Amino acid sequence: MWEILFRYQDFVAINKPQGISVHRSGGEVSLTATLAAQLGVEKVWLLHRLDKQAGGILLFALNPQSAAVLAAQFAERKMKKTYLALSDRKPSKKQGWIKGGMEKSRRGMWKLTRNMENIAVTRFFSIRISEKCGCSSLSHIRVRHIS
């Protein structure tokens, strides 16, 4: 059972745990099929993806019309994804940009390259977490995927 964070008539937001693949691979059960069964609908449309190693919020459309509208909003950059990360090391920069081409790597992964084909742009900011929270050596890194 997937943790439903929000459900509206046209879309649903779930919490995808770390280590779960968005797309079916090998003998794994499809996330979209199990979510559709859980919601009692015939099909759901994945609006974006998260890498297997990342946990976070996934959005699914509940009908083809909503899928088209929401997918267009992602494509036109009207809707953006933000990633949050924790690190036990101080980042070398407080903020900056990561720009480069993306190409397929091993086991279906992607890697950043120096070429400018299939470009991805990501902006990041880092903030030191207060020692009051008991995690004195952690940094909070906010990453905003631009393209």
mmCIF file of C-alpha atoms in Angstrom:
data_model
loop_
_atom_site.group_PDB
_atom_site.id
_atom_site.type_symbol
_atom_site.label_atom_id
_atom_site.label_comp_id
_atom_site.label_asym_id
_atom_site.label_seq_id
_atom_site.Cartn_x
_atom_site.Cartn_y
_atom_site.Cartn_z
ATOM 1 C CA MET A 1 0.000 0.000 0.000
ATOM 2 C CA TRP A 2 1.286 3.414 -0.989
ATOM 3 C CA GLU A 3 1.007 6.350 1.417
ATOM 4 C CA ILE A 4 -1.470 8.785 -0.134
ATOM 5 C CA LEU A 5 -0.498 12.361 0.731
ATOM 6 C CA PHE A 6 -3.249 14.113 -1.229
ATOM 7 C CA ARG A 7 -6.014 13.050 -3.579
ATOM 8 C CA TYR A 8 -8.040 15.330 -5.794
ATOM 9 C CA GLN A 9 -10.510 14.367 -8.515
ATOM 10 C CA ASP A 10 -7.842 14.745 -11.233
ATOM 11 C CA PHE A 11 -4.583 13.739 -9.539
ATOM 12 C CA VAL A 12 -3.012 12.044 -6.541
ATOM 13 C CA ALA A 13 0.251 12.620 -4.650
ATOM 14 C CA ILE A 14 1.980 9.695 -2.958
ATOM 15 C CA ASN A 15 5.087 9.240 -0.838
ATOM 16 C CA LYS A 16 7.560 7.071 -2.791
ATOM 17 C CA PRO A 17 10.019 5.428 -0.413
ATOM 18 C CA GLN A 18 13.706 5.300 -1.211
ATOM 19 C CA GLY A 19 14.763 2.091 -3.003
ATOM 20 C CA ILE A 20 11.533 1.684 -5.000
ATOM 21 C CA SER A 21 11.758 1.873 -8.787
ATOM 22 C CA VAL A 22 9.152 4.032 -10.526
ATOM 23 C CA HIS A 23 9.288 1.861 -13.641
ATOM 24 C CA ARG A 24 8.893 -1.893 -13.553
ATOM 25 C CA SER A 25 12.218 -3.704 -13.791
ATOM 26 C CA GLY A 26 13.006 -7.394 -13.537
ATOM 27 C CA GLY A 27 10.513 -9.189 -11.332
ATOM 28 C CA GLU A 28 9.300 -6.053 -9.557
ATOM 29 C CA VAL A 29 5.616 -5.188 -9.519
ATOM 30 C CA SER A 30 4.701 -1.969 -11.335
ATOM 31 C CA LEU A 31 4.207 1.018 -9.033
ATOM 32 C CA THR A 32 1.531 2.423 -11.357
ATOM 33 C CA ALA A 33 -0.410 -0.863 -11.452
ATOM 34 C CA THR A 34 -0.389 -1.311 -7.675
ATOM 35 C CA LEU A 35 -1.374 2.322 -7.109
ATOM 36 C CA ALA A 36 -4.265 2.045 -9.598
ATOM 37 C CA ALA A 37 -5.483 -1.084 -7.792
ATOM 38 C CA GLN A 38 -5.179 0.642 -4.402
ATOM 39 C CA LEU A 39 -7.191 3.632 -5.650
ATOM 40 C CA GLY A 40 -9.787 1.455 -7.364
ATOM 41 C CA VAL A 41 -9.195 2.992 -10.787
ATOM 42 C CA GLU A 42 -8.314 1.336 -14.082
ATOM 43 C CA LYS A 43 -5.152 3.356 -14.721
ATOM 44 C CA VAL A 44 -2.970 6.172 -13.358
ATOM 45 C CA TRP A 45 -0.591 8.359 -15.384
ATOM 46 C CA LEU A 46 2.847 9.104 -13.947
ATOM 47 C CA LEU A 47 3.589 12.837 -14.285
ATOM 48 C CA HIS A 48 7.286 12.782 -13.366
ATOM 49 C CA ARG A 49 9.745 10.324 -11.909
ATOM 50 C CA LEU A 50 12.209 9.992 -9.079
ATOM 51 C CA ASP A 51 15.337 7.876 -9.223
ATOM 52 C CA LYS A 52 15.200 4.574 -7.365
ATOM 53 C CA GLN A 53 17.625 5.912 -4.736
ATOM 54 C CA ALA A 54 15.460 8.980 -4.038
ATOM 55 C CA GLY A 55 12.409 9.064 -1.836
ATOM 56 C CA GLY A 56 9.786 11.763 -2.159
ATOM 57 C CA ILE A 57 6.482 12.913 -3.573
ATOM 58 C CA LEU A 58 5.236 11.493 -6.873
ATOM 59 C CA LEU A 59 2.273 12.913 -8.779
ATOM 60 C CA PHE A 60 -0.100 10.805 -10.871
ATOM 61 C CA ALA A 61 -2.997 11.950 -13.034
ATOM 62 C CA LEU A 62 -6.254 10.026 -12.676
ATOM 63 C CA ASN A 63 -7.526 10.580 -16.226
ATOM 64 C CA PRO A 64 -5.952 11.168 -19.650
ATOM 65 C CA GLN A 65 -7.137 14.781 -19.893
ATOM 66 C CA SER A 66 -5.477 15.735 -16.595
ATOM 67 C CA ALA A 67 -2.365 13.807 -17.607
ATOM 68 C CA ALA A 68 -2.063 15.921 -20.770
ATOM 69 C CA VAL A 69 -2.602 19.243 -18.966
ATOM 70 C CA LEU A 70 -0.276 18.486 -16.044
ATOM 71 C CA ALA A 71 2.443 16.968 -18.265
ATOM 72 C CA ALA A 72 2.334 20.131 -20.399
ATOM 73 C CA GLN A 73 2.802 22.247 -17.255
ATOM 74 C CA PHE A 74 5.953 20.271 -16.404
ATOM 75 C CA ALA A 75 7.197 20.550 -20.013
ATOM 76 C CA GLU A 76 6.550 24.318 -20.107
ATOM 77 C CA ARG A 77 8.290 24.743 -16.723
ATOM 78 C CA LYS A 78 5.088 26.034 -15.098
ATOM 79 C CA MET A 79 5.477 23.268 -12.523
ATOM 80 C CA LYS A 80 8.906 22.541 -11.038
ATOM 81 C CA LYS A 81 10.465 19.864 -8.865
ATOM 82 C CA THR A 82 12.515 20.704 -5.781
ATOM 83 C CA TYR A 83 14.825 18.189 -4.136
ATOM 84 C CA LEU A 84 16.031 18.331 -0.541
ATOM 85 C CA ALA A 85 19.163 16.519 0.570
ATOM 86 C CA LEU A 86 21.079 16.140 3.825
ATOM 87 C CA SER A 87 24.840 15.842 3.883
ATOM 88 C CA ASP A 88 27.249 15.178 6.727
ATOM 89 C CA ARG A 89 29.890 17.203 4.885
ATOM 90 C CA LYS A 90 30.085 20.916 4.253
ATOM 91 C CA PRO A 91 29.416 21.645 0.567
ATOM 92 C CA SER A 92 32.282 23.343 -1.287
ATOM 93 C CA LYS A 93 29.860 26.078 -2.424
ATOM 94 C CA LYS A 94 26.893 27.649 -0.632
ATOM 95 C CA GLN A 95 24.977 27.959 -3.892
ATOM 96 C CA GLY A 96 25.459 27.451 -7.584
ATOM 97 C CA TRP A 97 24.385 25.861 -10.834
ATOM 98 C CA ILE A 98 25.007 22.440 -12.310
ATOM 99 C CA LYS A 99 24.652 22.470 -16.091
ATOM 100 C CA GLY A 100 25.485 19.779 -18.589
ATOM 101 C CA GLY A 101 24.323 17.116 -20.943
ATOM 102 C CA MET A 102 22.681 13.929 -19.721
ATOM 103 C CA GLU A 103 23.372 10.508 -21.206
ATOM 104 C CA LYS A 104 22.381 6.943 -20.351
ATOM 105 C CA SER A 105 24.777 5.126 -18.080
ATOM 106 C CA ARG A 106 24.855 1.608 -16.670
ATOM 107 C CA ARG A 107 21.759 -0.144 -15.310
ATOM 108 C CA GLY A 108 19.374 2.470 -16.699
ATOM 109 C CA MET A 109 20.988 5.320 -14.772
ATOM 110 C CA TRP A 110 21.846 8.746 -16.196
ATOM 111 C CA LYS A 111 25.113 10.637 -15.894
ATOM 112 C CA LEU A 112 26.081 14.272 -16.326
ATOM 113 C CA THR A 113 28.460 14.983 -19.220
ATOM 114 C CA ARG A 114 30.335 18.039 -20.462
ATOM 115 C CA ASN A 115 28.503 18.114 -23.797
ATOM 116 C CA MET A 116 25.423 20.275 -24.170
ATOM 117 C CA GLU A 117 23.125 17.708 -25.770
ATOM 118 C CA ASN A 118 20.046 16.743 -23.744
ATOM 119 C CA ILE A 119 20.938 19.514 -21.308
ATOM 120 C CA ALA A 120 19.902 19.546 -17.660
ATOM 121 C CA VAL A 121 20.131 22.624 -15.448
ATOM 122 C CA THR A 122 19.943 22.409 -11.673
ATOM 123 C CA ARG A 123 20.316 25.180 -9.101
ATOM 124 C CA PHE A 124 21.364 24.407 -5.519
ATOM 125 C CA PHE A 125 21.499 26.216 -2.177
ATOM 126 C CA SER A 126 22.996 24.915 1.050
ATOM 127 C CA ILE A 127 22.018 25.827 4.587
ATOM 128 C CA ARG A 128 23.734 24.654 7.762
ATOM 129 C CA ILE A 129 21.387 22.902 10.170
ATOM 130 C CA SER A 130 21.367 24.271 13.699
ATOM 131 C CA GLU A 131 23.266 22.389 16.376
ATOM 132 C CA LYS A 132 20.094 22.591 18.511
ATOM 133 C CA CYS A 133 18.536 19.772 16.496
ATOM 134 C CA GLY A 134 21.223 17.308 17.581
ATOM 135 C CA CYS A 135 22.758 17.072 14.109
ATOM 136 C CA SER A 136 25.545 19.609 14.374
ATOM 137 C CA SER A 137 27.530 18.484 11.354
ATOM 138 C CA LEU A 138 24.701 18.249 8.812
ATOM 139 C CA SER A 139 23.980 20.598 5.941
ATOM 140 C CA HIS A 140 20.573 20.956 4.290
ATOM 141 C CA ILE A 141 20.872 21.282 0.526
ATOM 142 C CA ARG A 142 17.948 22.554 -1.550
ATOM 143 C CA VAL A 143 18.177 21.569 -5.202
ATOM 144 C CA ARG A 144 15.833 22.963 -7.837
ATOM 145 C CA HIS A 145 15.765 21.177 -11.183
ATOM 146 C CA ILE A 146 15.360 23.763 -13.933
ATOM 147 C CA SER A 147 15.352 21.616 -17.080
#
